[in-house]
PDB file of C-alpha atoms in Angstrom:
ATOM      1  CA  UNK A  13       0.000   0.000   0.000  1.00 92.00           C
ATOM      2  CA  UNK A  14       1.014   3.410  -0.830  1.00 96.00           C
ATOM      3  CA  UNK A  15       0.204   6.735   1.166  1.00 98.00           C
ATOM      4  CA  UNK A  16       0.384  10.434   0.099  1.00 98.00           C
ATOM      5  CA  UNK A  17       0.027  13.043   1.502  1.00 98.00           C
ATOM      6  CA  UNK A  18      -0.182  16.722  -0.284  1.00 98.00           C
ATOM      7  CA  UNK A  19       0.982  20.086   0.868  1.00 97.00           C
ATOM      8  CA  UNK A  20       1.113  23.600   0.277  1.00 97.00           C
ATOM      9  CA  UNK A  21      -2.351  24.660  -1.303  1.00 95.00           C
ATOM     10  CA  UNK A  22      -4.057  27.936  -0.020  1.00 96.00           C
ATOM     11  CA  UNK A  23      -5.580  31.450  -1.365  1.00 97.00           C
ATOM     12  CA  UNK A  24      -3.409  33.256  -3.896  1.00 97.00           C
ATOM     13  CA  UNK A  25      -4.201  36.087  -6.351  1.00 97.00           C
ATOM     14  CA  UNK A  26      -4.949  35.990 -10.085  1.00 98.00           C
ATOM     15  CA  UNK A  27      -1.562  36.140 -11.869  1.00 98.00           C
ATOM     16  CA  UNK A  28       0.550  34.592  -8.276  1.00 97.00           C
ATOM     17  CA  UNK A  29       2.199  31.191  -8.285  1.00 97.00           C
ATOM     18  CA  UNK A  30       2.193  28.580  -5.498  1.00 97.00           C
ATOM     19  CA  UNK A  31       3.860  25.230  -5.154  1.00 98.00           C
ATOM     20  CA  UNK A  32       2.281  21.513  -4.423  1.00 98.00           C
ATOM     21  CA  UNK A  33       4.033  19.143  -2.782  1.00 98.00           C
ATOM     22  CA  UNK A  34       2.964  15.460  -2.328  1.00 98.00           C
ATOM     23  CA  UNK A  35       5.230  12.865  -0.459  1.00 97.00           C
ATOM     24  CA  UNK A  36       4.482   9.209  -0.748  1.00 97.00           C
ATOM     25  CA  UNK A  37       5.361   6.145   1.908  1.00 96.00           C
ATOM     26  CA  UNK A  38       4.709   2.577   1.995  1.00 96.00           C
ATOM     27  CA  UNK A  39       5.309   0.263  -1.003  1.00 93.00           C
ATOM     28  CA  UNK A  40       6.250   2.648  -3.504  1.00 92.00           C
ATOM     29  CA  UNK A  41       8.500   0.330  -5.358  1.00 92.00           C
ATOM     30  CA  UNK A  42       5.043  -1.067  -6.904  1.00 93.00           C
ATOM     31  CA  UNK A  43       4.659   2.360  -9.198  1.00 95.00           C
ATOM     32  CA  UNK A  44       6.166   3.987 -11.681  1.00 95.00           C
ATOM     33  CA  UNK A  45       3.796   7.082 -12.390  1.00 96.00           C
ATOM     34  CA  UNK A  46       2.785   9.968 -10.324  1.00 97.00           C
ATOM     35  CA  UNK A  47       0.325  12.663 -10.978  1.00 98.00           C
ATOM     36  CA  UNK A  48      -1.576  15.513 -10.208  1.00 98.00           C
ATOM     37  CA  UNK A  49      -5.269  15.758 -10.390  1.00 98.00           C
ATOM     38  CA  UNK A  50      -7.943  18.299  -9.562  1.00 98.00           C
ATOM     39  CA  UNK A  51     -11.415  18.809  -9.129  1.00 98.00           C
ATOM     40  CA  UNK A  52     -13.310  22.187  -9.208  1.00 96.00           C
ATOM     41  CA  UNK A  53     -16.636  22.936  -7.838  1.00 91.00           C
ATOM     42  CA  UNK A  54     -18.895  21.619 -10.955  1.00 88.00           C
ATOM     43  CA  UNK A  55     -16.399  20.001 -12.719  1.00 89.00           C
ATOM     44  CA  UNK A  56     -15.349  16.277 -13.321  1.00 95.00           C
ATOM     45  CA  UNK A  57     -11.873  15.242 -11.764  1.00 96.00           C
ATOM     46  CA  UNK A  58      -9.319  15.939 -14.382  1.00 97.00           C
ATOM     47  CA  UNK A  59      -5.604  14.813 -14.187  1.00 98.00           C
ATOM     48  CA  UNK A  60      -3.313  18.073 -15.218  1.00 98.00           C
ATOM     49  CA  UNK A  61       0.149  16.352 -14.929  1.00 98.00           C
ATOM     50  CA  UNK A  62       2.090  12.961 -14.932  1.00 98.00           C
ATOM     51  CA  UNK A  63       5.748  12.090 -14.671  1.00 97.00           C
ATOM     52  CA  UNK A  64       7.033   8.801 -15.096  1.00 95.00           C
ATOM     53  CA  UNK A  65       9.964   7.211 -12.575  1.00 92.00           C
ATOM     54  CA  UNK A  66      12.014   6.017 -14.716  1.00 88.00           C
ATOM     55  CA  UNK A  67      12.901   8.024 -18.066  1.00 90.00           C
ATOM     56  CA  UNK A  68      11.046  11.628 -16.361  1.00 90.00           C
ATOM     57  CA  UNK A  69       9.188  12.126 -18.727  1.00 94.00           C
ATOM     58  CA  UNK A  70       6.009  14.207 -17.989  1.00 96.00           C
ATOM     59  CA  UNK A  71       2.179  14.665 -19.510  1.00 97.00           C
ATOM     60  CA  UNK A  72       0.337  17.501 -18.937  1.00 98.00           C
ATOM     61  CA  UNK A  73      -3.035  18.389 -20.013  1.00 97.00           C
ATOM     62  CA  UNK A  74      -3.440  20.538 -22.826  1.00 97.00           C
ATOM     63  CA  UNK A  75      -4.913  23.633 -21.036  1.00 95.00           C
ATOM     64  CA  UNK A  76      -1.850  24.224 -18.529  1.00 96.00           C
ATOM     65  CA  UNK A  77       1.232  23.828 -20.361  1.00 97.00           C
ATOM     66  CA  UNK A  78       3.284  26.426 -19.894  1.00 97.00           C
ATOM     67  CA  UNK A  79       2.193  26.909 -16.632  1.00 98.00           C
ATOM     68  CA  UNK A  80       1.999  23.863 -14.916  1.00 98.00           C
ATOM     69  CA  UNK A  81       5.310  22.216 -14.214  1.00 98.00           C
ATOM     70  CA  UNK A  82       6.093  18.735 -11.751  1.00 98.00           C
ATOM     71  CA  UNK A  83       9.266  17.917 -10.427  1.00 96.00           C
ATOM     72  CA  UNK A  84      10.271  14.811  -8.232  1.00 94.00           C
ATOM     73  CA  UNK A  85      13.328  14.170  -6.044  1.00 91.00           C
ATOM     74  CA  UNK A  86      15.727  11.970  -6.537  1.00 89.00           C
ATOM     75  CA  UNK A  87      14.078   9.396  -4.005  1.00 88.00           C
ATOM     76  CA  UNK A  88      11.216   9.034  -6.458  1.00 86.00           C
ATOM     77  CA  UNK A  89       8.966  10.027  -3.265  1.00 91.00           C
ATOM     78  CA  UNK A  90       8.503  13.681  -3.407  1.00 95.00           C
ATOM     79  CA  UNK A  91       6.486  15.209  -6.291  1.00 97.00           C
ATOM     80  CA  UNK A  92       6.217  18.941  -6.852  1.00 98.00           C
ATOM     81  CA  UNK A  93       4.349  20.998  -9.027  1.00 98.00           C
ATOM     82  CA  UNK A  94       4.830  24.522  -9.455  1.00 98.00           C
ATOM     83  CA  UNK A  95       1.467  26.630 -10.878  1.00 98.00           C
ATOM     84  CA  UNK A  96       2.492  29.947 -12.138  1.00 98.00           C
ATOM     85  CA  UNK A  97       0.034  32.758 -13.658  1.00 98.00           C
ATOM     86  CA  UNK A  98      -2.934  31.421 -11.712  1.00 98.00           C
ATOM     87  CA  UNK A  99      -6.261  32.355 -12.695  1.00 96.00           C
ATOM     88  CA  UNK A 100      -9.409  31.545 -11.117  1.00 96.00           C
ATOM     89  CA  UNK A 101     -10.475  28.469 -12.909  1.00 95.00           C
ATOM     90  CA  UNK A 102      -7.535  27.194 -11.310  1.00 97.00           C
ATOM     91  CA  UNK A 103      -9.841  26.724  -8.321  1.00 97.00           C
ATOM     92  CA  UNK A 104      -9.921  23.263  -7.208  1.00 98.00           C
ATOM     93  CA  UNK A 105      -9.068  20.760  -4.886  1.00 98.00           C
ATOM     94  CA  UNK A 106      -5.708  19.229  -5.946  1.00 98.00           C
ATOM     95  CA  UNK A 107      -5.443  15.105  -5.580  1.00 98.00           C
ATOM     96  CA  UNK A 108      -1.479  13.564  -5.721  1.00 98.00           C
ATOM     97  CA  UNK A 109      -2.032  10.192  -7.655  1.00 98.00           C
ATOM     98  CA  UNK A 110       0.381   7.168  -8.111  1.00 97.00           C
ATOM     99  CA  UNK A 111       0.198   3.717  -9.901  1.00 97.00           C
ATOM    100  CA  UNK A 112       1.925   1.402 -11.933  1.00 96.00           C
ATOM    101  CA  UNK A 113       1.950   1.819 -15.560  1.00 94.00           C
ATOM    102  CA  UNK A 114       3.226  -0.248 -18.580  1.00 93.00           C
ATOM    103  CA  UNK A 115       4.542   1.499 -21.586  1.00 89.00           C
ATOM    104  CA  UNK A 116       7.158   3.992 -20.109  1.00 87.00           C
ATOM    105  CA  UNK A 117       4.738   6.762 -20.135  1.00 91.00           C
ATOM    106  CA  UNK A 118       2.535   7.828 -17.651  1.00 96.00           C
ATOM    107  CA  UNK A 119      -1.854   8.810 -18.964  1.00 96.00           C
ATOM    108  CA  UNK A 120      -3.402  11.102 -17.149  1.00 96.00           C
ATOM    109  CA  UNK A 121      -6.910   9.012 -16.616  1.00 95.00           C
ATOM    110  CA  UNK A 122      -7.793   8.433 -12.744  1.00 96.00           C
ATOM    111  CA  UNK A 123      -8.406   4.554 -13.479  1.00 96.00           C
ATOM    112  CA  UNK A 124      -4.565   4.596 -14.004  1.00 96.00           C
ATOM    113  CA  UNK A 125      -3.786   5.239 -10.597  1.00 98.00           C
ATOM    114  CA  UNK A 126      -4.470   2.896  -7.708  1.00 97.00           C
ATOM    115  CA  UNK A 127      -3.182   5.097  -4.677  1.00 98.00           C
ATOM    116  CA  UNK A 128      -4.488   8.800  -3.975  1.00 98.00           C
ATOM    117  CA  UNK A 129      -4.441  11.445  -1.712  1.00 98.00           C
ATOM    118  CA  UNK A 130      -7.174  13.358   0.048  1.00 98.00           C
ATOM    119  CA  UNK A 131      -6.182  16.345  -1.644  1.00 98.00           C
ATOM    120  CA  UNK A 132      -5.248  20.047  -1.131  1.00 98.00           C
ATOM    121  CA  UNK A 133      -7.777  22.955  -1.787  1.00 98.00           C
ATOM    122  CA  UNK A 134      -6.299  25.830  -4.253  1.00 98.00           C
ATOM    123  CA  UNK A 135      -8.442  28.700  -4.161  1.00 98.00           C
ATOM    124  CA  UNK A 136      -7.679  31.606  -6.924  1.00 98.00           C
ATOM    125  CA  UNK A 137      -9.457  35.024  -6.347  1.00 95.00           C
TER     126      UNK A 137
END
């Protein structure tokens, strides 16, 4: 079993930038992707970004490249991702995502993932 925990959502401005962070425990030997989803208020879960263990490479939904960007540490256990120009349909609850994938990249659909956490609330106003 895998647990993960996210950090560092809160209230910014239009136009600010903020920083996730989501650290995993447990068996994380069993994956291979991580992600980032988030839900707003009337919307459908959507997955913005993905990065794979073992080459890095990363997915990102269409609508926030260029703004969205994940990083993980060198442990494989610590995935960031940095939002700059936020704007408010940026609003959402932010869910850290991991699971095993085959194909050495990593989709960005939540029946991918297997292990999530409870989320982090990013408000933009």
């Amino acid at each position: 079993h895998v647990q993960l925990v996210e950090s560092g959502g809160g209230s910014v401005q239009t136009g600010g930038s903020l920083t996730l962070a989501c650290t995993a425990s447990g068996n994380t030997a069993g994956t291979n992707c991580m992600a980032w989803f988030r839900q707003g208020a009337r919307n459908a879960r959507e997955g913005v970004a993905a990065r794979y263990a073992g080459s890095g490479g990363t997915r990102y939904l269409d609508s926030v490249k260029g703004r969205f960007a994940i990083s993980q540490d060198s442990t494989k256990t610590r995935l960031t991702m940095r939002i700059d120009s936020l704007k408010a349909e940026d609003t959402a609850i932010y869910y850290c995502a991991a699971g095993f994938q085959l194909g050495g990249r990593c989709r960005l659909g939540e029946t991918f993932y297997k292990y999530w956490g409870q989320g982090t609330q990013v408000t933009v106003s």
